[in-house]
PDB file of C-alpha atoms in Angstrom:
ATOM      1  CA  MET O   1    -128.148 125.369 -23.127  1.00 53.00           C
ATOM      2  CA  THR O   2    -130.486 126.872 -20.508  1.00 62.00           C
ATOM      3  CA  GLN O   3    -129.803 130.147 -18.755  1.00 60.00           C
ATOM      4  CA  LEU O   4    -128.913 128.151 -15.647  1.00 55.00           C
ATOM      5  CA  GLY O   5    -126.471 126.084 -17.676  1.00 54.00           C
ATOM      6  CA  TRP O   6    -124.733 129.154 -19.043  1.00 55.00           C
ATOM      7  CA  GLY O   7    -124.534 130.568 -15.546  1.00 54.00           C
ATOM      8  CA  LEU O   8    -122.919 127.410 -14.219  1.00 51.00           C
ATOM      9  CA  LEU O   9    -120.470 127.346 -17.122  1.00 52.00           C
ATOM     10  CA  PHE O  10    -119.488 130.912 -16.261  1.00 49.00           C
ATOM     11  CA  LEU O  11    -118.855 129.857 -12.672  1.00 46.00           C
ATOM     12  CA  GLY O  12    -116.653 127.028 -13.947  1.00 50.00           C
ATOM     13  CA  LEU O  13    -114.586 129.430 -16.004  1.00 48.00           C
ATOM     14  CA  MET O  14    -114.236 131.690 -13.001  1.00 46.00           C
ATOM     15  CA  ALA O  15    -112.992 128.696 -11.022  1.00 43.00           C
ATOM     16  CA  MET O  16    -110.340 128.062 -13.657  1.00 46.00           C
ATOM     17  CA  ALA O  17    -109.325 131.704 -13.482  1.00 45.00           C
ATOM     18  CA  LYS O  18    -108.982 131.342  -9.718  1.00 40.00           C
ATOM     19  CA  GLY O  19    -106.426 128.611 -10.276  1.00 43.00           C
ATOM     20  CA  LEU O  20    -104.336 130.759 -12.598  1.00 49.00           C
ATOM     21  CA  ARG O  21    -101.676 132.636 -10.700  1.00 51.00           C
ATOM     22  CA  LYS O  22    -100.028 135.259 -12.892  1.00 58.00           C
ATOM     23  CA  GLY O  23     -96.258 135.552 -12.942  1.00 74.00           C
ATOM     24  CA  ASN O  24     -96.200 139.051 -11.498  1.00 78.00           C
ATOM     25  CA  ASP O  25     -98.079 137.813  -8.438  1.00 81.00           C
ATOM     26  CA  LEU O  26     -95.105 135.595  -7.595  1.00 88.00           C
ATOM     27  CA  LEU O  27     -92.501 138.378  -7.710  1.00 90.00           C
ATOM     28  CA  ASN O  28     -91.311 140.680  -4.938  1.00 88.00           C
ATOM     29  CA  VAL O  29     -93.363 138.979  -2.219  1.00 92.00           C
ATOM     30  CA  CYS O  30     -92.874 137.886   1.385  1.00 93.00           C
ATOM     31  CA  MET O  31     -94.060 134.695   3.004  1.00 89.00           C
ATOM     32  CA  ASP O  32     -96.882 134.720   5.517  1.00 85.00           C
ATOM     33  CA  SER O  33     -94.713 133.443   8.346  1.00 72.00           C
ATOM     34  CA  LYS O  34     -93.630 134.192  11.892  1.00 78.00           C
ATOM     35  CA  HIS O  35     -91.103 136.997  11.409  1.00 77.00           C
ATOM     36  CA  HIS O  36     -91.583 138.124   7.800  1.00 80.00           C
ATOM     37  CA  LYS O  37     -92.766 141.602   6.926  1.00 89.00           C
ATOM     38  CA  PHE O  38     -96.061 141.942   5.079  1.00 87.00           C
ATOM     39  CA  GLN O  39     -94.240 143.228   1.992  1.00 92.00           C
ATOM     40  CA  PRO O  40     -90.579 143.783   1.101  1.00 91.00           C
ATOM     41  CA  GLY O  41     -88.913 147.126   1.513  1.00 92.00           C
ATOM     42  CA  PRO O  42     -85.539 148.774   2.238  1.00 91.00           C
ATOM     43  CA  GLU O  43     -83.721 147.957   5.480  1.00 88.00           C
ATOM     44  CA  ASP O  44     -80.530 150.021   5.588  1.00 83.00           C
ATOM     45  CA  VAL O  45     -79.046 148.395   8.683  1.00 80.00           C
ATOM     46  CA  LEU O  46     -79.413 144.674   8.016  1.00 83.00           C
ATOM     47  CA  HIS O  47     -76.734 142.858   9.958  1.00 85.00           C
ATOM     48  CA  ASN O  48     -73.642 141.218   8.456  1.00 87.00           C
ATOM     49  CA  GLN O  49     -74.528 138.232   6.246  1.00 93.00           C
ATOM     50  CA  CYS O  50     -78.104 139.477   5.735  1.00 90.00           C
ATOM     51  CA  SER O  51     -76.918 142.833   4.354  1.00 91.00           C
ATOM     52  CA  PRO O  52     -77.104 141.804   0.643  1.00 93.00           C
ATOM     53  CA  TRP O  53     -80.902 142.066   0.906  1.00 93.00           C
ATOM     54  CA  LYS O  54     -81.000 145.561   2.433  1.00 91.00           C
ATOM     55  CA  LYS O  55     -82.353 147.267  -0.711  1.00 91.00           C
ATOM     56  CA  ARG O  56     -85.461 145.070  -0.717  1.00 91.00           C
ATOM     57  CA  ALA O  57     -85.947 142.803   2.278  1.00 92.00           C
ATOM     58  CA  CYS O  58     -88.686 140.723   3.883  1.00 93.00           C
ATOM     59  CA  CYS O  59     -86.810 140.737   7.201  1.00 92.00           C
ATOM     60  CA  THR O  60     -86.329 143.479   9.761  1.00 91.00           C
ATOM     61  CA  ALA O  61     -83.040 144.731  11.182  1.00 90.00           C
ATOM     62  CA  ASN O  62     -83.842 143.069  14.519  1.00 88.00           C
ATOM     63  CA  SER O  63     -84.410 139.728  12.816  1.00 87.00           C
ATOM     64  CA  SER O  64     -81.085 140.010  10.995  1.00 85.00           C
ATOM     65  CA  VAL O  65     -79.279 140.542  14.304  1.00 88.00           C
ATOM     66  CA  ALA O  66     -81.043 137.594  15.937  1.00 87.00           C
ATOM     67  CA  ILE O  67     -80.020 135.320  13.053  1.00 86.00           C
ATOM     68  CA  HIS O  68     -76.346 135.893  13.907  1.00 85.00           C
ATOM     69  CA  LYS O  69     -76.525 135.189  17.653  1.00 81.00           C
ATOM     70  CA  ASP O  70     -74.024 132.622  18.910  1.00 70.00           C
ATOM     71  CA  ASP O  71     -76.445 130.892  21.254  1.00 64.00           C
ATOM     72  CA  ALA O  72     -79.876 129.494  20.412  1.00 54.00           C
ATOM     73  CA  SER O  73     -81.429 131.753  17.796  1.00 63.00           C
ATOM     74  CA  SER O  74     -83.963 134.057  19.418  1.00 69.00           C
ATOM     75  CA  LEU O  75     -86.047 133.803  16.251  1.00 76.00           C
ATOM     76  CA  TYR O  76     -87.007 130.165  16.783  1.00 81.00           C
ATOM     77  CA  SER O  77     -85.099 129.075  19.935  1.00 84.00           C
ATOM     78  CA  PHE O  78     -83.137 126.760  17.665  1.00 90.00           C
ATOM     79  CA  ASN O  79     -79.776 125.513  18.944  1.00 91.00           C
ATOM     80  CA  TYR O  80     -77.261 124.612  16.239  1.00 93.00           C
ATOM     81  CA  ASN O  81     -74.904 123.284  18.916  1.00 94.00           C
ATOM     82  CA  HIS O  82     -77.143 120.358  19.886  1.00 94.00           C
ATOM     83  CA  CYS O  83     -74.230 117.939  19.398  1.00 96.00           C
ATOM     84  CA  GLY O  84     -71.368 120.132  20.553  1.00 95.00           C
ATOM     85  CA  MET O  85     -70.101 123.363  19.024  1.00 94.00           C
ATOM     86  CA  MET O  86     -70.765 123.693  15.322  1.00 95.00           C
ATOM     87  CA  THR O  87     -67.679 124.869  13.458  1.00 96.00           C
ATOM     88  CA  PRO O  88     -67.715 128.525  12.327  1.00 95.00           C
ATOM     89  CA  ALA O  89     -67.268 127.435   8.693  1.00 96.00           C
ATOM     90  CA  CYS O  90     -70.419 125.321   8.930  1.00 97.00           C
ATOM     91  CA  LYS O  91     -72.412 127.847  10.966  1.00 95.00           C
ATOM     92  CA  ARG O  92     -71.968 130.570   8.366  1.00 95.00           C
ATOM     93  CA  HIS O  93     -73.953 128.507   5.853  1.00 96.00           C
ATOM     94  CA  PHE O  94     -76.857 128.138   8.285  1.00 94.00           C
ATOM     95  CA  ILE O  95     -76.769 131.864   8.930  1.00 93.00           C
ATOM     96  CA  GLN O  96     -76.838 132.513   5.199  1.00 95.00           C
ATOM     97  CA  ASP O  97     -79.626 129.971   4.726  1.00 94.00           C
ATOM     98  CA  THR O  98     -81.695 131.760   7.378  1.00 93.00           C
ATOM     99  CA  CYS O  99     -80.947 135.178   5.870  1.00 93.00           C
ATOM    100  CA  LEU O 100     -82.192 133.898   2.506  1.00 95.00           C
ATOM    101  CA  TYR O 101     -85.326 132.423   4.081  1.00 92.00           C
ATOM    102  CA  GLU O 102     -86.159 135.468   6.197  1.00 92.00           C
ATOM    103  CA  CYS O 103     -85.030 138.296   3.921  1.00 94.00           C
ATOM    104  CA  SER O 104     -85.422 137.283   0.270  1.00 95.00           C
ATOM    105  CA  PRO O 105     -88.380 138.677  -1.716  1.00 95.00           C
ATOM    106  CA  ASN O 106     -87.496 136.339  -4.600  1.00 96.00           C
ATOM    107  CA  LEU O 107     -88.929 133.033  -3.371  1.00 95.00           C
ATOM    108  CA  GLY O 108     -92.490 133.570  -4.598  1.00 92.00           C
ATOM    109  CA  PRO O 109     -92.563 130.758  -7.189  1.00 94.00           C
ATOM    110  CA  TRP O 110     -91.872 128.234  -4.404  1.00 95.00           C
ATOM    111  CA  ILE O 111     -94.125 129.541  -1.621  1.00 91.00           C
ATOM    112  CA  GLN O 112     -96.765 127.009  -0.591  1.00 90.00           C
ATOM    113  CA  PRO O 113     -99.517 127.050   2.047  1.00 89.00           C
ATOM    114  CA  VAL O 114     -98.799 124.963   5.128  1.00 84.00           C
ATOM    115  CA  ALA O 115    -100.858 123.901   8.129  1.00 81.00           C
ATOM    116  CA  SER O 116     -98.662 125.014  11.010  1.00 77.00           C
ATOM    117  CA  SER O 117     -99.060 126.709  14.378  1.00 76.00           C
ATOM    118  CA  TRP O 118     -96.364 129.273  13.632  1.00 78.00           C
ATOM    119  CA  ARG O 119     -96.635 130.008   9.912  1.00 79.00           C
ATOM    120  CA  LYS O 120     -99.164 129.896   7.115  1.00 86.00           C
ATOM    121  CA  GLU O 121     -96.688 129.490   4.264  1.00 89.00           C
ATOM    122  CA  ARG O 122     -93.374 127.770   3.572  1.00 89.00           C
ATOM    123  CA  ILE O 123     -90.981 127.329   0.647  1.00 92.00           C
ATOM    124  CA  LEU O 124     -90.802 124.008  -1.181  1.00 94.00           C
ATOM    125  CA  ASN O 125     -88.183 122.731  -3.659  1.00 95.00           C
ATOM    126  CA  VAL O 126     -86.349 126.009  -4.189  1.00 96.00           C
ATOM    127  CA  PRO O 127     -83.694 125.211  -6.857  1.00 97.00           C
ATOM    128  CA  LEU O 128     -80.462 125.893  -4.962  1.00 97.00           C
ATOM    129  CA  CYS O 129     -77.355 126.384  -7.093  1.00 97.00           C
ATOM    130  CA  MET O 130     -75.221 123.262  -6.911  1.00 96.00           C
ATOM    131  CA  GLU O 131     -72.045 125.140  -5.882  1.00 96.00           C
ATOM    132  CA  ASP O 132     -73.803 126.623  -2.857  1.00 96.00           C
ATOM    133  CA  CYS O 133     -75.005 123.193  -1.787  1.00 97.00           C
ATOM    134  CA  ASN O 134     -71.650 121.520  -2.373  1.00 97.00           C
ATOM    135  CA  GLN O 135     -69.785 124.131  -0.327  1.00 97.00           C
ATOM    136  CA  TRP O 136     -72.333 123.921   2.506  1.00 97.00           C
ATOM    137  CA  TRP O 137     -71.781 120.166   2.676  1.00 98.00           C
ATOM    138  CA  GLU O 138     -67.981 120.443   2.469  1.00 98.00           C
ATOM    139  CA  ASP O 139     -67.792 123.025   5.253  1.00 98.00           C
ATOM    140  CA  CYS O 140     -69.938 120.945   7.627  1.00 98.00           C
ATOM    141  CA  GLN O 141     -67.966 117.699   7.372  1.00 97.00           C
ATOM    142  CA  THR O 142     -66.515 117.977  10.887  1.00 97.00           C
ATOM    143  CA  SER O 143     -69.627 119.280  12.635  1.00 97.00           C
ATOM    144  CA  TYR O 144     -72.003 116.931  14.459  1.00 98.00           C
ATOM    145  CA  THR O 145     -75.745 116.352  14.494  1.00 98.00           C
ATOM    146  CA  CYS O 146     -78.237 113.658  15.516  1.00 97.00           C
ATOM    147  CA  LYS O 147     -80.945 114.037  12.826  1.00 95.00           C
ATOM    148  CA  GLU O 148     -81.323 114.383   9.075  1.00 96.00           C
ATOM    149  CA  ASN O 149     -84.635 116.298   9.132  1.00 96.00           C
ATOM    150  CA  TRP O 150     -84.279 119.374  11.324  1.00 96.00           C
ATOM    151  CA  GLN O 151     -87.808 120.571  10.590  1.00 91.00           C
ATOM    152  CA  LYS O 152     -89.463 118.188  13.044  1.00 92.00           C
ATOM    153  CA  GLY O 153     -88.897 115.459  15.634  1.00 93.00           C
ATOM    154  CA  TRP O 154     -86.866 117.401  18.221  1.00 96.00           C
ATOM    155  CA  ASN O 155     -87.274 117.245  21.981  1.00 95.00           C
ATOM    156  CA  TRP O 156     -88.483 120.759  22.925  1.00 93.00           C
ATOM    157  CA  THR O 157     -89.209 120.125  26.637  1.00 93.00           C
ATOM    158  CA  SER O 158     -86.372 122.450  27.719  1.00 91.00           C
ATOM    159  CA  GLY O 159     -87.550 125.266  25.462  1.00 89.00           C
ATOM    160  CA  ILE O 160     -84.848 124.698  22.845  1.00 90.00           C
ATOM    161  CA  ASN O 161     -84.317 121.795  20.487  1.00 92.00           C
ATOM    162  CA  GLU O 162     -82.516 118.772  21.899  1.00 95.00           C
ATOM    163  CA  CYS O 163     -81.800 115.411  20.311  1.00 96.00           C
ATOM    164  CA  PRO O 164     -84.622 112.901  20.661  1.00 94.00           C
ATOM    165  CA  THR O 165     -84.105 109.854  22.854  1.00 91.00           C
ATOM    166  CA  LYS O 166     -81.698 107.307  21.348  1.00 88.00           C
ATOM    167  CA  ALA O 167     -80.702 109.686  18.527  1.00 94.00           C
ATOM    168  CA  ALA O 168     -76.911 109.509  18.508  1.00 96.00           C
ATOM    169  CA  CYS O 169     -74.607 112.362  17.547  1.00 97.00           C
ATOM    170  CA  HIS O 170     -72.434 111.701  14.504  1.00 98.00           C
ATOM    171  CA  PRO O 171     -70.470 113.828  12.031  1.00 98.00           C
ATOM    172  CA  PHE O 172     -72.654 115.349   9.342  1.00 98.00           C
ATOM    173  CA  PRO O 173     -71.659 112.803   6.642  1.00 97.00           C
ATOM    174  CA  PHE O 174     -73.281 110.023   8.712  1.00 97.00           C
ATOM    175  CA  TYR O 175     -76.716 111.617   8.273  1.00 97.00           C
ATOM    176  CA  PHE O 176     -75.893 113.484   5.066  1.00 98.00           C
ATOM    177  CA  PRO O 177     -73.680 111.264   2.864  1.00 97.00           C
ATOM    178  CA  THR O 178     -74.041 113.575  -0.170  1.00 97.00           C
ATOM    179  CA  PRO O 179     -74.506 117.309  -0.707  1.00 98.00           C
ATOM    180  CA  ALA O 180     -78.030 116.695  -2.002  1.00 97.00           C
ATOM    181  CA  SER O 181     -78.998 114.741   1.123  1.00 97.00           C
ATOM    182  CA  LEU O 182     -77.988 117.727   3.255  1.00 98.00           C
ATOM    183  CA  CYS O 183     -79.598 120.502   1.249  1.00 97.00           C
ATOM    184  CA  GLU O 184     -82.807 118.646   0.435  1.00 97.00           C
ATOM    185  CA  ASN O 185     -83.484 116.803   3.692  1.00 97.00           C
ATOM    186  CA  ILE O 186     -82.346 119.125   6.452  1.00 96.00           C
ATOM    187  CA  TRP O 187     -85.291 121.520   6.095  1.00 95.00           C
ATOM    188  CA  ASN O 188     -87.805 118.978   4.817  1.00 93.00           C
ATOM    189  CA  HIS O 189     -87.381 119.701   1.095  1.00 95.00           C
ATOM    190  CA  SER O 190     -87.367 123.468   1.308  1.00 95.00           C
ATOM    191  CA  TYR O 191     -84.549 123.174  -1.246  1.00 96.00           C
ATOM    192  CA  ARG O 192     -83.755 120.890  -4.118  1.00 96.00           C
ATOM    193  CA  VAL O 193     -80.281 120.810  -5.615  1.00 96.00           C
ATOM    194  CA  SER O 194     -80.292 122.327  -9.075  1.00 95.00           C
ATOM    195  CA  SER O 195     -78.220 120.986 -11.942  1.00 94.00           C
ATOM    196  CA  PHE O 196     -77.566 124.604 -12.894  1.00 95.00           C
ATOM    197  CA  SER O 197     -74.641 126.710 -11.726  1.00 93.00           C
ATOM    198  CA  ARG O 198     -74.367 130.130 -10.166  1.00 93.00           C
ATOM    199  CA  GLY O 199     -74.867 132.864 -12.739  1.00 92.00           C
ATOM    200  CA  SER O 200     -77.063 130.678 -14.954  1.00 93.00           C
ATOM    201  CA  GLY O 201     -80.220 132.593 -14.090  1.00 93.00           C
ATOM    202  CA  LYS O 202     -81.932 129.273 -13.334  1.00 95.00           C
ATOM    203  CA  CYS O 203     -80.987 128.582  -9.712  1.00 96.00           C
ATOM    204  CA  ILE O 204     -81.223 130.511  -6.463  1.00 97.00           C
ATOM    205  CA  GLN O 205     -77.931 131.722  -5.027  1.00 96.00           C
ATOM    206  CA  MET O 206     -77.604 131.691  -1.269  1.00 93.00           C
ATOM    207  CA  TRP O 207     -74.512 133.861  -1.595  1.00 87.00           C
ATOM    208  CA  PHE O 208     -74.114 136.875  -3.888  1.00 90.00           C
ATOM    209  CA  ASP O 209     -72.325 140.223  -4.098  1.00 90.00           C
ATOM    210  CA  PRO O 210     -74.936 142.999  -3.769  1.00 88.00           C
ATOM    211  CA  ALA O 211     -72.638 145.356  -5.653  1.00 88.00           C
ATOM    212  CA  GLN O 212     -73.345 143.220  -8.712  1.00 90.00           C
ATOM    213  CA  GLY O 213     -77.099 143.229  -8.100  1.00 90.00           C
ATOM    214  CA  ASN O 214     -79.329 140.442  -6.810  1.00 94.00           C
ATOM    215  CA  PRO O 215     -79.166 137.533  -9.300  1.00 95.00           C
ATOM    216  CA  ASN O 216     -82.184 135.862  -7.695  1.00 96.00           C
ATOM    217  CA  GLU O 217     -84.523 138.493  -9.114  1.00 95.00           C
ATOM    218  CA  ALA O 218     -83.947 137.111 -12.627  1.00 94.00           C
ATOM    219  CA  VAL O 219     -84.293 133.536 -11.351  1.00 95.00           C
ATOM    220  CA  ALA O 220     -87.670 134.270  -9.783  1.00 94.00           C
ATOM    221  CA  LYS O 221     -88.856 135.833 -13.052  1.00 93.00           C
ATOM    222  CA  TYR O 222     -87.637 132.825 -15.028  1.00 93.00           C
ATOM    223  CA  TYR O 223     -89.730 130.413 -12.953  1.00 93.00           C
ATOM    224  CA  ALA O 224     -92.686 132.742 -12.414  1.00 90.00           C
ATOM    225  CA  PHE O 225     -93.205 133.088 -16.167  1.00 87.00           C
ATOM    226  CA  GLY O 226     -91.961 129.621 -17.069  1.00 79.00           C
ATOM    227  CA  SER O 227     -95.523 128.357 -17.623  1.00 45.00           C
ATOM    228  CA  ALA O 228     -96.806 131.370 -19.552  1.00 35.00           C
ATOM    229  CA  PRO O 229     -99.123 133.112 -19.171  1.00 35.00           C
ATOM    230  CA  GLY O 230     -99.187 131.944 -15.550  1.00 37.00           C
ATOM    231  CA  ILE O 231     -98.950 129.014 -13.189  1.00 41.00           C
ATOM    232  CA  PHE O 232    -102.133 126.971 -13.103  1.00 43.00           C
ATOM    233  CA  SER O 233    -103.134 125.485  -9.782  1.00 43.00           C
ATOM    234  CA  TRP O 234    -105.331 122.435 -10.342  1.00 39.00           C
ATOM    235  CA  LYS O 235    -105.490 121.992  -6.595  1.00 41.00           C
ATOM    236  CA  ALA O 236    -107.227 125.335  -6.270  1.00 42.00           C
ATOM    237  CA  SER O 237    -109.671 124.952  -9.157  1.00 45.00           C
ATOM    238  CA  PHE O 238    -110.309 121.223  -9.661  1.00 47.00           C
ATOM    239  CA  PRO O 239    -113.079 120.831  -7.038  1.00 51.00           C
ATOM    240  CA  PHE O 240    -114.933 123.809  -8.510  1.00 49.00           C
ATOM    241  CA  LEU O 241    -114.653 122.387 -12.018  1.00 52.00           C
ATOM    242  CA  ILE O 242    -115.994 118.968 -10.992  1.00 57.00           C
ATOM    243  CA  LEU O 243    -118.932 120.555  -9.183  1.00 54.00           C
ATOM    244  CA  THR O 244    -119.700 122.729 -12.214  1.00 54.00           C
ATOM    245  CA  LEU O 245    -119.628 119.761 -14.612  1.00 57.00           C
ATOM    246  CA  LEU O 246    -121.907 117.730 -12.365  1.00 59.00           C
ATOM    247  CA  LEU O 247    -124.374 120.590 -12.130  1.00 56.00           C
ATOM    248  CA  LEU O 248    -124.301 121.059 -15.912  1.00 57.00           C
ATOM    249  CA  LEU O 249    -125.091 117.362 -16.447  1.00 61.00           C
ATOM    250  CA  TRP O 250    -127.854 117.539 -13.861  1.00 62.00           C
ATOM    251  CA  ALA O 251    -129.319 120.680 -15.491  1.00 57.00           C
TER     252      ALA O 251
END
């Protein structure tokens, strides 16, 4: 092989290395999003339901307070009462969901880039423990909504989300007939319902007792190192590999 050929082969190997994300790189990280901190750290005064993350949080104290506001959340101007008052039992799950999203440093294995005006990254298919999903669905049975995908499609002309034209308000089970349909569809597949239970070390818990430690740390490690020695991203490296092979054949 010519010197040029060896050089191109080296570039190809470097491209493969670029696609290899090591497990440690997926641990103790924050999303690149609207309100997240650059890196997790202690927040001693996290408010109420967000307090379990105070030892290592991606959210600020101000964000944790905003999450709990009764009116449209000042974080995203999102109104949970778009079809009448949401019941307190249902609302607490949405507060906890937002605390997990904003505060958790244990979502690294599921962070993906996204083309959006307000964030550069999102979570996708986080394995939510089935008990957490089931209880969320049960507690929202008597609340109302007009959409199954809350991530997009709202009428924002007033500055807060309102139901689109001809979208009728119905009890949650109309749009979410099963727990999985709620947890997986409402935030455009941010979650997937796991077949594993709380305490298994294989699913993310939305709720946990901080006195017993954060169980999601072990879950993140399980998935981060599940494809040892790292997680290979063909999407990141494939174009480089094809170009290298073509150049090698040409050389």
